[in-house]
Coordinates of C-alpha atoms in Angstrom, one line a residue:
M1 CA 68.8 -57.7 109.5
R2 CA 71.1 -59.5 112.3
A3 CA 70.4 -63.0 113.2
P4 CA 68.9 -63.6 116.7
A5 CA 71.1 -64.8 119.6
T6 CA 70.9 -68.1 120.7
V7 CA 70.2 -69.6 124.1
L8 CA 70.9 -73.7 124.8
L9 CA 68.2 -74.6 126.9
L10 CA 68.6 -77.3 129.0
S11 CA 65.7 -79.0 130.2
Q12 CA 63.1 -81.5 128.9
L13 CA 59.8 -80.8 126.6
P14 CA 56.4 -82.5 126.7
P15 CA 55.5 -85.6 126.8
P16 CA 55.5 -86.3 129.8
Y17 CA 53.3 -83.4 131.0
G18 CA 54.3 -82.2 134.4
G19 CA 55.6 -79.2 136.3
L20 CA 59.1 -79.3 134.7
T21 CA 58.3 -80.0 131.1
V22 CA 55.2 -77.5 130.6
H23 CA 57.5 -75.2 132.5
T24 CA 60.1 -75.5 130.1
A25 CA 57.6 -75.6 127.1
R26 CA 56.4 -72.1 128.2
L27 CA 59.9 -70.5 128.9
R28 CA 60.9 -71.7 125.3
S29 CA 57.7 -70.2 124.1
M30 CA 58.4 -66.4 125.7
L31 CA 62.1 -66.6 124.7
E32 CA 61.4 -66.9 121.1
E33 CA 58.4 -63.7 121.7
R34 CA 61.4 -61.9 123.3
G35 CA 63.3 -62.6 120.1
W36 CA 65.9 -65.4 121.1
R37 CA 66.7 -68.5 119.0
V38 CA 65.8 -71.6 120.9
V39 CA 68.1 -74.8 121.0
M40 CA 67.1 -77.5 123.5
A41 CA 69.2 -79.8 124.8
S42 CA 67.3 -82.6 126.6
P43 CA 68.8 -85.7 128.5
P44 CA 67.8 -88.9 126.5
P45 CA 65.0 -90.7 127.8
P46 CA 65.3 -94.6 128.2
R47 CA 64.6 -97.0 125.0
L48 CA 61.2 -98.6 125.7
P49 CA 60.0 -101.8 125.2
L50 CA 63.7 -103.2 125.4
P51 CA 64.5 -105.8 128.1
R52 CA 65.8 -103.8 131.2
R53 CA 69.3 -105.0 131.0
F54 CA 69.5 -103.8 127.1
R55 CA 67.8 -100.6 128.0
R56 CA 70.1 -99.7 131.0
T57 CA 73.0 -100.3 128.6
L58 CA 71.5 -98.1 125.7
L59 CA 70.8 -95.3 127.9
L60 CA 74.2 -95.2 129.3
W61 CA 75.5 -95.1 125.7
D62 CA 73.0 -92.2 124.6
Q63 CA 73.2 -90.2 127.9
L64 CA 77.3 -90.5 127.5
R65 CA 76.7 -89.5 123.7
F66 CA 74.5 -86.3 124.7
L67 CA 77.2 -85.1 127.6
C68 CA 80.1 -85.3 124.6
T69 CA 77.9 -83.1 122.2
L70 CA 77.2 -80.7 125.1
P71 CA 79.8 -78.3 125.2
W72 CA 79.8 -78.0 121.3
L73 CA 76.1 -77.3 121.2
P74 CA 75.5 -73.7 119.9
G75 CA 74.4 -71.0 122.3
V76 CA 75.8 -67.6 123.6
L77 CA 74.6 -68.7 126.8
V78 CA 73.3 -71.9 128.4
H79 CA 70.0 -71.8 130.5
D80 CA 70.3 -75.1 132.9
H81 CA 66.7 -75.8 134.2
V82 CA 68.3 -79.7 135.3
S83 CA 71.4 -79.9 136.8
A84 CA 69.9 -78.5 140.8
Y85 CA 68.4 -82.1 140.4
V86 CA 71.5 -83.7 141.0
M87 CA 70.8 -83.9 144.9
G88 CA 68.1 -86.5 144.5
V89 CA 69.6 -89.1 143.0
R90 CA 71.5 -92.0 144.6
S91 CA 73.0 -94.7 142.5
P92 CA 76.4 -94.5 141.9
A93 CA 76.0 -94.3 137.9
S94 CA 73.4 -91.6 138.3
I95 CA 75.6 -89.6 140.5
G96 CA 78.3 -90.0 138.0
L97 CA 76.2 -88.9 135.1
Q98 CA 75.1 -86.0 136.9
L99 CA 78.6 -84.5 138.0
A100 CA 79.8 -85.1 134.3
L101 CA 76.8 -83.0 133.4
L102 CA 78.0 -80.3 135.4
L103 CA 81.5 -80.7 134.2
M104 CA 80.4 -80.6 130.6
L105 CA 78.6 -77.3 131.5
R106 CA 81.8 -75.7 133.3
V107 CA 83.9 -76.2 130.4
R108 CA 81.4 -74.5 127.8
R109 CA 82.0 -71.1 126.9
G110 CA 79.5 -68.3 127.5
P111 CA 77.4 -67.6 130.7
W112 CA 75.7 -70.2 132.7
V113 CA 72.4 -69.4 133.8
L114 CA 70.7 -72.4 136.3
S115 CA 67.4 -72.1 137.7
C116 CA 65.6 -74.2 140.0
G117 CA 62.0 -74.7 140.9
N118 CA 62.7 -78.1 142.9
G119 CA 60.8 -77.4 146.0
L120 CA 62.7 -81.0 147.4
L121 CA 66.3 -79.6 146.9
P122 CA 66.6 -78.1 150.4
G123 CA 65.9 -81.6 152.0
Q124 CA 67.9 -83.4 149.4
L125 CA 70.9 -81.5 150.0
A126 CA 70.6 -82.0 153.7
D127 CA 70.5 -85.7 153.0
A128 CA 73.3 -85.7 150.5
P129 CA 76.7 -87.0 151.4
A130 CA 79.3 -84.2 152.4
W131 CA 81.7 -85.1 149.5
L132 CA 78.5 -84.7 146.8
R133 CA 78.1 -81.4 148.4
R134 CA 81.6 -80.3 147.7
A135 CA 82.0 -81.6 144.3
V136 CA 78.6 -79.7 143.0
R137 CA 79.5 -76.6 144.9
A138 CA 83.2 -76.5 143.2
L139 CA 81.4 -77.4 139.6
Y140 CA 78.7 -74.5 140.4
R141 CA 81.4 -72.1 140.7
G142 CA 81.3 -71.5 136.9
V143 CA 77.6 -70.4 137.2
D144 CA 77.1 -67.0 136.2
F145 CA 73.4 -66.5 137.6
A146 CA 70.9 -68.7 139.8
I147 CA 67.3 -68.4 139.7
A148 CA 65.5 -69.6 142.8
K149 CA 61.8 -70.2 142.8
N150 CA 61.8 -69.5 146.7
Q151 CA 63.5 -68.7 149.8
P152 CA 64.2 -72.4 150.4
I153 CA 65.7 -72.9 147.3
L154 CA 67.7 -69.7 147.6
D155 CA 69.1 -70.8 151.0
A156 CA 70.2 -74.1 149.2
F157 CA 72.0 -72.2 146.6
E158 CA 73.5 -70.3 149.3
E159 CA 75.1 -73.1 151.1
L160 CA 76.2 -74.5 147.1
G161 CA 78.2 -71.2 147.0
L162 CA 75.8 -69.2 144.6
G163 CA 74.7 -66.8 147.3
D164 CA 76.2 -63.8 145.7
R165 CA 75.0 -64.8 142.1
S166 CA 71.2 -65.8 143.1
R167 CA 68.3 -64.1 143.6
V168 CA 64.2 -65.4 144.1
V169 CA 62.2 -64.5 140.9
G170 CA 58.8 -65.0 140.9
T171 CA 58.8 -67.9 138.5
F172 CA 55.3 -68.0 137.8
L173 CA 53.0 -65.1 137.1
E174 CA 49.4 -65.2 136.8
P175 CA 48.7 -64.5 132.4
A176 CA 48.4 -61.1 131.5
R177 CA 44.5 -61.6 130.6
S178 CA 42.0 -63.9 131.7
E179 CA 40.5 -66.5 129.4
P180 CA 36.9 -66.8 129.6
A181 CA 35.4 -69.5 131.3
A182 CA 34.8 -73.1 128.8
P183 CA 33.6 -76.7 129.5
L184 CA 36.1 -79.0 130.2
P185 CA 36.9 -81.3 127.0
A186 CA 34.9 -84.8 127.2
E187 CA 38.1 -87.0 127.6
V188 CA 39.2 -84.9 130.8
E189 CA 35.7 -85.2 132.4
R190 CA 35.9 -89.0 131.6
F191 CA 39.4 -89.1 133.2
L192 CA 38.0 -86.9 136.3
A193 CA 35.1 -89.3 136.7
A194 CA 37.5 -92.6 136.5
H195 CA 40.2 -90.6 138.9
P196 CA 38.1 -88.8 141.6
K197 CA 41.2 -87.8 143.6
S198 CA 42.6 -85.9 140.8
V199 CA 43.5 -82.3 141.1
V200 CA 43.1 -80.3 138.0
T201 CA 45.5 -76.7 138.1
A202 CA 45.5 -73.6 136.1
G203 CA 48.2 -72.8 133.9
F204 CA 50.9 -70.4 134.4
R205 CA 53.8 -68.9 132.4
F206 CA 57.1 -68.1 133.2
E207 CA 58.5 -64.5 132.5
P208 CA 62.3 -65.2 131.8
L209 CA 65.0 -62.6 132.8
Y210 CA 66.7 -61.9 129.5

C-alpha cells in the first residue's frame, strides 16, 4: 500500500480559538479525510509569563530557529495560510521576520499554495510602503497557486503579481447536513449572560482544492 502524500500546512491551530485557527483545524481535518498526511508548521508563540524583555528575546530566538527548519520540513507541497499577513506588521523586526518567512518558503522545493482570508489585506496593502510591496511581490514569484476568499483579496493578489495564478474560491461552505438544534452548554449560557454584546456564529468548513 502506497504511503499518503504529505502536505506541509503553514498556519496556526487552536488555542486560541479564532477565525484563522478554527479554519486551519477544519482544513487539516478535511485534508486528512482526502488521504493527505498533514504536517503542521506553526510560528512559535511568546513564552509566558516571562518578563517582557526576556520574552521578546526568546521569541526572536524561537522564530529564527523555526525559520531555519522550515525549508527542511517534509511535504510534497506547502499550503501557506499565514504569509499574506505580512502587510499588517509595522515594526522593523516583525517585517524582517515576515520577509525571512517568505524567503524560506521561496527556497523550498515543491509547489507553494498560498491562501488568504484576511479581509484587511487590501487596506493593509494600500498603506504599506512601496519598498515592502515590491519585496513581497518579488518573493511571491515562487507561489504556484493562490486562493483568495473574495474579490477584494483577489485584487490585492493582482497587485502583488499573482493575478495569473490566483482565483476566488468559496472558502467557507455550509455543512453537507444540518445538525439538529440543541441547547447551548451551560458554560456558554453563562458567558453570554456576562457578555451581552457577544456574537455567536455557526461553524462552517473549508473544502480544499487538492
